[in-house]
XYZ file of C-alpha atoms in Angstrom:
718
model
C -70.697 -6.288 -56.799
C -69.180 -7.408 -54.128
C -70.254 -5.885 -50.329
C -68.863 -2.629 -49.837
C -66.346 -2.017 -47.141
C -66.145 -0.895 -43.874
C -64.584 2.525 -42.786
C -61.506 2.074 -41.122
C -60.948 3.820 -38.300
C -63.996 5.903 -36.641
C -64.735 9.691 -35.745
C -61.952 11.492 -34.015
C -64.675 11.707 -30.200
C -65.308 15.176 -29.239
C -63.883 16.271 -25.751
C -66.262 17.219 -23.443
C -66.263 21.103 -22.015
C -65.590 19.304 -18.198
C -62.564 17.915 -19.915
C -61.715 21.182 -21.356
C -62.422 23.142 -18.569
C -59.414 19.948 -16.557
C -57.677 20.604 -18.724
C -57.294 24.147 -18.367
C -56.834 23.485 -14.790
C -53.921 21.942 -14.791
C -52.286 23.722 -17.394
C -52.747 26.726 -14.810
C -51.034 24.542 -12.423
C -48.303 23.994 -14.427
C -47.497 26.962 -15.075
C -47.769 27.973 -11.535
C -45.137 25.058 -10.799
C -42.475 26.812 -13.523
C -43.583 30.483 -12.225
C -42.897 29.698 -8.385
C -39.797 27.181 -10.220
C -37.944 30.343 -11.770
C -38.560 32.353 -8.232
C -36.825 30.339 -6.104
C -34.216 29.870 -8.586
C -33.896 33.078 -8.590
C -34.007 33.742 -5.053
C -31.132 31.283 -4.839
C -29.506 32.038 -7.170
C -29.305 35.102 -6.051
C -28.725 33.859 -2.422
C -26.143 32.052 -3.810
C -23.997 35.515 -5.185
C -25.223 37.870 -2.084
C -23.051 34.651 0.179
C -19.755 34.725 -2.475
C -19.476 38.273 -2.466
C -20.009 37.788 1.289
C -17.488 35.218 1.369
C -15.250 37.435 -0.629
C -15.708 39.681 0.868
C -14.805 38.002 3.715
C -11.372 36.344 2.614
C -10.202 40.088 0.598
C -10.291 41.404 4.237
C -8.398 38.614 5.663
C -6.211 38.591 3.822
C -5.906 42.057 3.950
C -5.873 41.401 7.857
C -2.986 38.876 7.362
C -0.943 40.991 5.181
C -0.762 43.751 7.449
C 0.283 41.342 10.074
C 2.588 39.631 7.861
C 6.823 41.400 8.410
C 5.336 41.288 11.893
C 4.605 37.590 12.392
C 8.051 37.195 9.904
C 10.126 38.931 11.830
C 9.228 36.934 14.866
C 9.804 33.612 13.031
C 12.994 34.574 11.786
C 14.144 34.792 15.865
C 12.594 31.902 16.332
C 15.159 30.404 14.158
C 17.316 31.156 15.139
C 18.156 28.077 16.579
C 19.124 25.787 13.767
C 22.207 28.494 13.387
C 22.654 27.515 16.565
C 22.178 24.177 16.629
C 25.192 24.725 13.427
C 27.590 26.782 16.008
C 27.355 23.953 18.530
C 27.547 21.355 15.751
C 30.364 23.228 14.759
C 32.740 23.755 18.701
C 31.331 19.872 19.426
C 33.801 18.436 16.707
C 36.737 20.672 17.115
C 36.185 20.197 21.030
C 36.108 16.087 20.105
C 39.218 16.569 17.832
C 41.107 19.446 20.955
C 40.425 16.179 23.447
C 41.378 13.157 20.550
C 44.931 15.329 20.818
C 44.609 16.022 24.084
C 44.058 12.006 25.052
C 47.251 10.555 23.264
C 46.312 7.473 23.262
C 48.640 6.690 19.913
C 45.374 6.543 17.735
C 45.606 8.765 14.775
C 43.311 11.222 13.783
C 40.882 10.232 10.597
C 40.453 14.209 9.887
C 44.854 14.953 9.340
C 46.335 13.407 6.465
C 49.602 13.110 7.705
C 48.047 10.556 10.495
C 46.568 9.568 8.819
C 48.964 8.154 6.045
C 51.527 7.438 9.080
C 49.397 4.354 10.602
C 48.758 2.990 7.555
C 52.140 3.125 6.365
C 52.418 1.115 9.908
C 50.760 -1.599 9.485
C 51.743 -2.131 6.338
C 54.965 -2.959 7.723
C 53.435 -5.486 10.796
C 54.199 -8.759 9.670
C 52.913 -12.942 11.004
C 49.620 -11.399 11.759
C 47.613 -13.999 13.296
C 43.942 -13.566 12.374
C 42.738 -12.350 16.082
C 45.580 -9.988 16.098
C 44.328 -8.876 12.729
C 40.244 -8.497 14.067
C 41.598 -6.896 17.301
C 43.283 -3.924 14.688
C 40.847 -4.667 12.937
C 37.956 -2.525 15.424
C 40.120 0.554 14.791
C 40.332 0.269 11.497
C 36.858 0.130 11.193
C 35.669 3.723 13.868
C 38.556 5.302 11.754
C 35.793 4.593 8.644
C 32.848 4.999 10.410
C 34.364 8.773 11.759
C 36.001 9.950 7.689
C 32.330 8.924 6.934
C 30.299 10.439 9.321
C 32.581 14.151 9.219
C 31.879 13.559 5.165
C 28.178 13.542 6.201
C 27.721 15.715 8.956
C 29.696 18.308 7.507
C 27.070 20.401 5.357
C 27.905 20.557 2.228
C 29.140 23.890 1.516
C 31.670 23.816 4.089
C 32.821 20.852 2.995
C 35.852 21.416 0.269
C 36.395 19.575 -2.320
C 40.635 18.345 -1.988
C 39.102 17.397 1.284
C 35.877 15.649 0.218
C 39.257 13.660 -2.153
C 40.939 13.258 0.671
C 38.299 11.922 3.190
C 37.119 9.287 0.551
C 41.022 8.555 -0.512
C 41.753 7.133 3.201
C 38.711 5.456 3.198
C 38.995 4.027 -0.082
C 43.282 2.238 1.330
C 41.883 2.139 5.094
C 39.423 -1.227 3.177
C 42.097 -2.299 1.284
C 44.983 -2.189 3.456
C 41.757 -4.216 6.309
C 41.030 -7.142 3.042
C 44.714 -7.456 2.299
C 45.466 -7.877 6.068
C 43.124 -10.939 6.997
C 44.150 -12.479 3.351
C 48.114 -12.281 4.663
C 46.109 -13.847 7.919
C 43.652 -16.892 6.153
C 47.264 -17.913 4.690
C 49.556 -18.217 7.952
C 46.457 -19.409 9.855
C 46.538 -22.521 6.399
C 49.763 -22.851 6.202
C 48.923 -24.555 10.049
C 45.729 -26.480 8.990
C 47.658 -30.379 9.231
C 48.360 -30.172 12.833
C 45.105 -28.831 12.991
C 43.369 -31.363 11.203
C 40.106 -32.757 12.550
C 41.030 -36.369 13.964
C 37.837 -37.976 12.753
C 37.915 -36.697 9.542
C 40.874 -36.029 9.238
C 41.194 -32.192 7.366
C 41.301 -29.045 9.111
C 38.242 -26.903 9.252
C 38.591 -22.825 11.495
C 35.489 -20.921 12.894
C 36.715 -17.578 13.942
C 33.684 -15.333 15.126
C 33.693 -11.159 16.787
C 31.389 -8.421 16.855
C 32.165 -7.598 12.967
C 33.875 -10.434 11.253
C 32.977 -14.254 10.688
C 35.710 -17.063 9.311
C 34.824 -19.669 7.480
C 37.865 -22.373 6.513
C 38.153 -25.465 5.518
C 41.759 -27.500 4.171
C 40.679 -30.907 1.925
C 43.443 -32.402 3.421
C 42.501 -35.910 3.119
C 41.521 -35.287 -0.707
C 38.707 -37.578 -0.235
C 35.892 -38.047 -3.350
C 33.110 -39.056 -0.981
C 33.894 -35.826 1.762
C 31.803 -33.312 -1.187
C 28.935 -31.622 2.009
C 30.964 -28.922 3.511
C 29.376 -28.012 7.224
C 31.024 -25.272 9.888
C 30.866 -26.456 13.539
C 27.555 -28.777 13.451
C 25.391 -26.131 11.737
C 24.028 -25.890 8.453
C 26.553 -23.403 7.167
C 28.673 -24.872 4.461
C 28.934 -26.054 0.507
C 28.263 -28.930 -1.303
C 31.627 -29.728 -3.976
C 32.071 -31.293 -7.044
C 34.407 -34.194 -7.695
C 37.107 -31.994 -8.970
C 37.407 -30.573 -5.622
C 36.727 -32.911 -3.617
C 40.185 -34.282 -4.565
C 42.300 -31.006 -5.077
C 44.071 -29.472 -2.845
C 42.438 -26.763 -1.798
C 40.711 -24.559 0.841
C 37.382 -22.833 0.649
C 37.034 -19.706 2.830
C 34.173 -17.807 4.161
C 35.029 -14.968 5.199
C 31.547 -12.705 5.987
C 32.583 -8.946 6.935
C 29.450 -7.743 8.256
C 29.905 -4.900 6.745
C 30.836 -3.560 3.602
C 33.326 -2.394 1.700
C 32.965 -4.011 -1.912
C 29.723 -1.504 -2.768
C 32.067 1.810 -4.082
C 31.365 5.063 -1.857
C 28.787 7.373 -3.379
C 29.242 10.838 -4.281
C 28.944 13.472 -1.742
C 26.266 15.596 -2.236
C 28.231 18.745 -3.344
C 26.143 22.592 -2.878
C 25.161 24.256 -6.539
C 27.783 26.626 -6.797
C 26.035 28.767 -9.941
C 23.727 30.103 -6.525
C 23.806 28.686 -3.635
C 22.283 31.809 -1.459
C 21.387 34.914 -3.784
C 21.516 37.060 0.231
C 25.296 35.091 1.414
C 27.281 37.044 -1.461
C 25.260 41.140 0.303
C 26.110 39.290 3.749
C 29.508 38.067 3.121
C 30.169 41.140 2.228
C 29.018 43.317 4.778
C 30.718 40.745 7.787
C 34.058 42.276 5.945
C 33.290 45.743 5.576
C 32.352 45.336 9.491
C 35.669 43.558 10.553
C 36.852 46.575 8.862
C 35.651 49.522 10.986
C 36.300 47.496 13.531
C 39.689 46.925 12.897
C 39.747 50.630 11.895
C 37.845 51.611 15.597
C 40.262 50.062 17.209
C 43.786 51.508 15.800
C 41.813 55.073 15.866
C 41.536 54.089 19.844
C 45.233 52.571 20.388
C 46.839 56.570 18.261
C 44.025 58.809 20.951
C 45.882 56.280 23.959
C 49.010 56.973 22.762
C 48.696 61.269 23.063
C 46.610 61.495 25.749
C 49.901 59.455 27.649
C 51.337 62.436 27.473
C 48.685 64.729 28.558
C 48.438 66.235 31.999
C 46.788 63.856 35.449
C 43.762 66.993 35.518
C 42.680 65.344 31.752
C 42.379 62.207 33.120
C 38.537 62.556 33.892
C 38.035 63.903 30.013
C 40.098 61.119 29.081
C 38.524 58.151 30.413
C 34.165 59.671 29.092
C 35.870 59.654 25.401
C 37.171 55.420 26.150
C 34.281 54.575 27.183
C 32.211 56.389 23.867
C 34.775 54.786 21.526
C 33.988 51.080 23.392
C 30.110 51.751 22.402
C 30.936 52.504 19.634
C 33.337 49.498 19.418
C 30.649 47.536 20.872
C 27.676 48.251 18.291
C 29.837 47.567 15.151
C 30.960 43.788 16.870
C 26.876 42.672 17.619
C 26.364 43.938 13.830
C 29.422 41.408 12.674
C 27.404 38.786 14.988
C 24.434 39.457 13.979
C 25.901 38.888 10.229
C 27.396 36.109 11.111
C 24.353 34.516 11.792
C 22.345 35.309 9.141
C 25.208 33.904 6.945
C 25.358 30.359 9.098
C 21.843 30.052 8.897
C 21.680 30.500 5.210
C 23.859 27.608 5.373
C 22.013 26.012 6.897
C 18.954 26.085 4.823
C 20.785 25.662 2.199
C 22.258 22.461 3.283
C 18.200 20.914 3.929
C 16.596 22.390 0.981
C 19.354 19.772 -0.489
C 18.700 16.586 1.854
C 15.072 17.537 -0.403
C 16.538 18.313 -3.901
C 14.833 15.495 -6.821
C 17.296 14.203 -9.545
C 16.769 15.226 -13.161
C 17.832 12.158 -14.324
C 19.317 9.037 -13.472
C 23.455 9.061 -13.051
C 23.640 5.624 -15.194
C 22.225 3.012 -17.302
C 21.684 -0.056 -15.674
C 21.277 -3.002 -17.509
C 20.189 -6.431 -16.733
C 21.100 -8.227 -15.328
C 23.143 -5.616 -13.039
C 22.372 -4.651 -9.823
C 21.203 -1.049 -9.403
C 22.235 0.057 -6.336
C 19.521 3.234 -6.021
C 17.205 0.819 -7.196
C 18.117 -1.897 -4.356
C 20.070 -1.780 -1.533
C 22.832 -4.995 -0.232
C 22.256 -5.609 3.165
C 23.955 -7.268 6.126
C 27.287 -7.596 4.489
C 29.144 -8.687 2.163
C 30.215 -12.924 2.233
C 33.993 -13.214 0.607
C 34.314 -16.911 -1.036
C 37.313 -17.659 -2.162
C 38.572 -21.617 -3.283
C 42.406 -21.427 -2.252
C 45.092 -23.011 -3.609
C 46.528 -25.193 0.096
C 49.870 -22.519 0.712
C 52.819 -25.967 2.092
C 52.238 -26.503 5.015
C 54.184 -26.903 7.912
C 56.832 -29.913 9.124
C 58.412 -30.200 12.407
C 61.874 -30.683 12.136
C 64.020 -31.598 15.186
C 61.826 -29.385 17.798
C 61.497 -26.314 15.240
C 58.536 -26.361 12.725
C 59.542 -25.683 9.002
C 57.829 -23.542 6.046
C 58.200 -23.591 2.603
C 56.737 -19.451 2.406
C 55.595 -18.861 -1.216
C 56.775 -15.374 -2.881
C 53.478 -14.733 -4.834
C 51.775 -15.042 -0.992
C 48.298 -17.059 -0.641
C 46.241 -17.515 -4.450
C 43.266 -18.636 -5.690
C 41.609 -21.624 -7.521
C 41.038 -20.816 -10.464
C 37.211 -23.041 -11.066
C 36.512 -23.429 -13.046
C 39.027 -23.424 -15.188
C 39.777 -20.715 -17.556
C 40.632 -24.020 -20.380
C 38.915 -27.522 -20.073
C 39.444 -29.311 -22.853
C 41.204 -31.835 -21.021
C 37.658 -32.664 -19.235
C 35.931 -34.925 -21.015
C 32.504 -34.612 -19.372
C 31.098 -31.821 -19.784
C 29.358 -31.582 -16.315
C 33.394 -32.024 -14.839
C 32.988 -27.973 -13.299
C 29.146 -28.216 -12.173
C 28.149 -25.209 -9.703
C 28.606 -25.031 -6.140
C 25.982 -25.141 -3.771
C 26.568 -22.226 -1.103
C 24.549 -21.859 2.686
C 24.754 -18.718 4.393
C 23.210 -17.565 6.999
C 21.736 -14.174 7.250
C 23.180 -11.767 9.481
C 20.409 -11.569 12.449
C 20.201 -7.617 12.923
C 19.550 -7.046 9.407
C 15.308 -7.050 8.234
C 14.158 -8.655 5.205
C 10.522 -7.675 3.996
C 10.845 -9.905 1.336
C 12.181 -12.820 0.278
C 16.528 -11.486 -0.146
C 17.773 -11.689 -3.682
C 21.725 -12.643 -3.725
C 24.085 -10.492 -6.184
C 28.061 -11.252 -7.142
C 29.994 -8.958 -8.153
C 31.971 -8.070 -10.770
C 35.309 -7.601 -9.763
C 35.622 -5.772 -13.945
C 33.216 -4.044 -13.626
C 33.297 -2.750 -10.478
C 28.469 -3.796 -9.989
C 26.647 -6.072 -8.520
C 24.946 -8.498 -10.596
C 22.527 -11.055 -10.135
C 23.629 -13.317 -13.135
C 25.574 -16.514 -12.571
C 23.692 -17.770 -9.425
C 20.163 -20.428 -9.529
C 18.336 -23.122 -6.761
C 17.608 -19.793 -4.358
C 15.545 -20.400 -1.093
C 15.137 -18.894 1.824
C 13.959 -20.309 4.861
C 12.680 -17.463 6.967
C 12.167 -19.263 10.027
C 16.210 -20.361 10.305
C 16.978 -17.094 7.901
C 19.163 -19.724 6.580
C 19.493 -18.847 2.065
C 21.075 -22.108 -0.641
C 21.199 -20.803 -4.152
C 23.995 -22.720 -7.348
C 27.043 -19.930 -8.049
C 29.042 -20.788 -11.104
C 32.415 -19.070 -10.296
C 33.101 -17.413 -6.389
C 33.789 -14.514 -5.767
C 32.370 -11.584 -2.950
C 28.550 -12.242 -2.766
C 25.849 -10.184 -1.152
C 22.465 -9.817 -0.271
C 19.791 -6.882 -1.531
C 17.168 -5.884 -1.225
C 14.657 -2.772 -2.399
C 16.201 0.169 -1.045
C 11.949 1.195 -1.775
C 10.312 -2.084 0.159
C 9.381 0.811 2.317
C 6.980 3.273 0.818
C 4.922 5.154 0.527
C 4.429 5.504 3.740
C 0.699 4.599 4.868
C 1.341 7.093 7.844
C 2.362 9.335 10.314
C 2.760 11.090 13.510
C 5.125 13.194 16.065
C 4.291 13.090 19.068
C 5.469 15.864 21.961
C 6.610 13.008 24.837
C 8.643 15.207 27.337
C 10.532 17.851 27.663
C 12.482 18.196 24.458
C 11.828 14.650 23.564
C 9.068 13.868 21.275
C 8.082 10.642 19.211
C 8.346 9.973 15.442
C 5.563 6.845 14.517
C 5.716 5.946 10.237
C 3.912 3.284 9.936
C 4.704 1.249 6.640
C 3.198 -1.176 4.630
C 4.935 -3.808 6.264
C 5.925 -2.428 9.553
C 5.420 0.268 11.888
C 8.847 2.171 13.072
C 8.941 4.059 16.159
C 11.367 6.687 16.533
C 12.727 8.588 19.668
C 14.243 12.379 19.408
C 15.309 13.797 22.513
C 18.230 16.865 22.527
C 20.742 16.098 19.560
C 20.485 12.231 20.138
C 17.580 9.483 18.120
C 17.129 5.414 19.381
C 14.703 3.134 17.861
C 11.862 2.676 19.985
C 10.054 -0.336 19.318
C 9.762 -1.852 15.360
C 6.289 -4.106 14.783
C 6.335 -6.003 12.036
C 2.598 -8.419 11.309
C 0.866 -6.074 14.326
C 3.972 -7.833 15.996
C 6.484 -7.138 18.514
C 9.936 -7.183 16.505
C 13.540 -7.070 18.963
C 16.072 -5.257 17.208
C 20.430 -4.987 18.365
C 19.001 -0.485 18.262
C 16.606 -0.606 20.680
C 17.752 1.620 23.640
C 20.748 2.329 21.904
C 20.899 6.850 21.598
C 22.936 8.304 18.182
C 23.572 11.215 17.225
C 20.721 12.039 13.794
C 23.577 11.261 11.136
C 24.362 8.189 12.522
C 21.404 6.491 13.601
C 19.884 7.042 9.998
C 23.312 4.844 8.660
C 22.823 1.878 11.579
C 18.832 1.907 10.740
C 19.035 1.738 6.682
C 22.280 -1.376 7.788
C 19.228 -3.150 9.534
C 16.700 -3.025 6.178
C 14.471 -0.441 8.194
C 14.461 2.436 5.156
C 12.744 5.091 5.587
C 14.355 8.326 4.280
C 14.409 8.845 0.316
C 17.705 9.492 -1.722
C 17.220 12.258 -4.363
C 16.356 9.370 -7.022
C 13.586 7.947 -4.931
C 10.812 9.143 -6.663
C 11.856 7.298 -9.628
C 11.046 4.308 -8.051
C 7.697 5.534 -5.750
C 4.769 6.373 -6.272
C 5.277 10.289 -4.493
C 2.946 13.305 -4.073
C 4.868 15.729 -4.987
C 5.897 19.141 -2.195
C 7.382 22.212 -3.375
C 10.709 21.720 -1.945
C 10.778 24.746 -0.252
C 7.241 24.781 0.653
C 8.420 21.096 2.334
C 11.543 22.501 4.136
C 9.106 25.300 5.575
C 7.047 23.408 6.859
C 8.614 20.746 8.362
C 10.998 23.524 9.892
C 8.158 24.730 12.267
C 7.166 21.491 13.322
C 10.575 21.150 14.417
C 9.915 24.272 16.055
C 6.492 23.541 17.788
C 6.828 19.727 18.280
C 7.240 19.984 21.884
C 3.368 21.565 22.500
C 1.603 20.536 19.477
C 0.791 16.226 17.802
C 1.547 16.246 13.768
C -0.454 13.208 11.988
C -0.468 12.628 8.166
C -4.069 13.154 6.412
C -5.262 12.180 3.286
C -5.998 15.623 1.484
C -2.338 16.176 1.752
C -2.935 14.106 -1.466
C -5.580 15.710 -2.404
C -4.376 19.315 -3.014
C -1.546 20.669 -5.446
C 1.507 20.877 -5.772
C 2.113 24.033 -3.758
C 0.759 23.704 -0.562
C 0.026 20.737 1.946
C -2.264 20.297 4.459
C -1.619 17.151 7.435
C -2.873 17.062 11.462
C -2.456 19.915 14.209
C -3.249 19.199 17.949
C -1.822 21.425 21.556
C -0.435 17.930 23.129
C 0.369 18.695 26.943
C 3.355 16.339 28.166
C 1.368 15.250 31.105
C -1.377 13.418 28.457
C -1.907 10.161 27.523
C -3.089 10.205 23.344
C -7.014 9.463 23.176
C -8.402 7.379 20.938
C -10.838 9.955 19.231
C -8.862 13.605 18.936
C -10.048 16.150 18.768
C -7.362 18.387 14.902
C -6.942 20.639 13.334
C -6.516 20.272 9.699
C -4.250 22.376 8.257
C -2.670 23.620 5.217
C -0.019 25.549 4.236
C 1.472 27.028 1.512
C 5.369 28.629 2.878
C 4.103 31.424 2.961
C 0.831 31.310 4.256
C -1.002 28.843 7.484
C -5.078 28.775 7.287
C -8.120 26.028 9.533
C -9.833 24.076 6.847
C -13.501 22.738 7.694
C -12.999 19.590 6.297
C -12.352 16.767 8.544
C -10.759 12.995 7.462
C -14.523 12.040 7.085
C -15.166 14.816 4.264
C -16.963 13.860 1.282
C -14.230 15.717 -0.279
C -11.663 18.207 -0.082
C -12.196 21.505 -0.570
C -10.162 25.008 1.216
C -12.984 26.971 2.193
C -11.571 28.314 6.280
C -12.737 26.991 10.050
C -15.235 29.541 10.895
C -14.156 31.506 13.501
C -10.207 31.492 12.133
C -8.277 33.947 10.320
C -4.610 33.394 7.576
C -1.411 33.317 9.166
C 1.817 33.559 7.104
C 3.404 31.139 9.886
C 1.862 27.886 11.061
C 3.526 28.880 14.709
C 1.464 32.141 14.258
C -1.794 29.997 13.030
C -1.606 27.611 16.042
C -0.740 30.123 19.014
C -4.719 31.252 17.863
C -6.068 28.036 19.198
C -3.152 27.246 21.888
C -2.536 27.868 25.370
C -0.375 29.858 27.133
C 1.554 26.233 28.838
C 1.829 24.918 25.326
C 3.266 28.601 23.426
C 6.068 28.505 26.712
C 7.069 25.639 26.429
C 8.295 25.744 22.228
C 9.347 28.976 23.209
C 11.834 26.821 25.751
C 12.086 24.107 23.156
C 16.852 23.250 23.436
C 17.987 24.976 19.703
C 19.569 21.070 19.378
C 16.664 19.357 20.080
C 14.213 21.119 17.585
C 17.085 20.653 14.799
C 17.369 16.918 15.474
C 14.073 16.983 14.651
C 13.725 19.071 12.004
C 16.377 16.466 10.817
C 14.921 13.015 10.969
C 11.657 14.960 9.490
C 14.116 16.256 6.446
C 14.855 12.703 6.327
C 12.533 10.659 5.946
C 9.959 13.171 3.659
C 7.067 12.680 5.082
C 4.614 14.979 3.172
C 6.338 13.925 0.532
C 6.460 10.272 0.843
C 3.180 9.083 2.601
């Protein structure tokens, strides 16, 4: 047998008394620490619950206090907001005064709002013949002014004051004037081309003519020599022109580039219509009240007349008594008249509020499904006018005969040369009709933040399209765009209408009495707008942090005209009802937005407002922004002391957080209370001087500021 194996492992080591004692002490210490932690946690929890209970109690008391004074604050706000119907009343009076001034001027120009006058003007101009291009350009100034006035009537008149028949009349007049103006340009071009041989260039033998005006530029070239080697057409030592194929270089044709700095090709946008279902819940009642008060006044006047007739037969001794009764009657009549005035103002106030709400309404769905290559005009916008590119058949030329100029006038008028022809069987070469290279100058008053896209007009579909265009290149330094076009016709440049949305930040700051500066900062630019009384102007533009000069600077315009001008210049910071389909927005309830803009406008004479990043963190029922008192003589400091306000339309509160806080919180700032309006909220920390300036603000100024805020929608698109 072999040796026995040793047992694996060893005997368990015995714990000494000292070690056992040490373990007990550690256990006791652990239990003691756990007990202390438990007690501490319970104490902290009790303190937290007590603080929470105290805060709730404080919150409840503040809500009760706010509710108690709510009616008083809302009544005061209602009186302050009477400035909006007052401003609308002044605008209506201004429109009537403008019509009267036009009537007494007797300058021969028609009133575009009167159908008989505008129809007579159109008929008389149609009868005028043999007008030169210069004569048509001179007349076009009046025509463009009439079109602009009609468009302003449609945009400035509140939707509830516009009848469908008036909208149809004004838009019909606009279309007639646009079509007639273009027809006149075509006829004038034909008259000019008949004289091409007499205007031929001595070097090339071809005719070249450039006519420039503030609204129209004409470039026309007539191919008189038909030299197959002369295929590069340039106008007046510029880069503007064409590269034409051999087939055109040997044909009796003329090339016309008519650049209209306006767009009369794009169909008119539908005028925003007021909702017929429920324009205002109180309006029918108010209208009824106005009618009843009018009836009461009429009844009182009838009774007064009867009483005066009866008293005329009374004796002289009763004259004193009669006078007293007349005084009583006059007082009774004055009261209903005052009531009628109040009710009319209330009705007008509701009309204005409803029109303001229309500016904030988002469309539920796109009105039309756009298919490639059709341009979605809700997403893109045309800029710089329209370039009418035409290949024309050269009309018969004037011939001198015995001191007379004889010319054959074609009955069909100016004819377009079809290129490429509908049937090309006679031509063996596949590339006999290549695309024509076109070089255009971008309008100097238009800003493109990205390379412009080229679109051509589809006359059949009545829309802009991007097909049939190739080899597009843009030189931003020279503002030249080059592209190849398969078929000629109207061409325009387009840009994303929302290229400057959403905004990065904004600020509204007082400058002087009834004068503020609105600054909107986007990814590409910083736009500063001055508002003074009922006028606006572009104060400055910065591109890539460098100041950019604009033709719009120092031009005071009405808010509506100013918005149109800014859009046409490519500076679109005015969302439409469809913009939310193309831009990531920070949706806010329209009613909350409207109330915020109205009250910000009320306070804008003495308070500065600014963007806050916490506005994106709060729910759609609330808006958050910064506010501080800013009196006229103060210069904006580098680190101003802002108050952070949250507003729900019915409640305003000052927040404890600031711009550098880690998270959003609705916690109330110490020693502040709830209020029903922004006006009463800022009143808590404002000086008497600031509040006095607010009360003395012009109603037209407040209305203009409010219109710009409603049009830019800063709280939803930042």
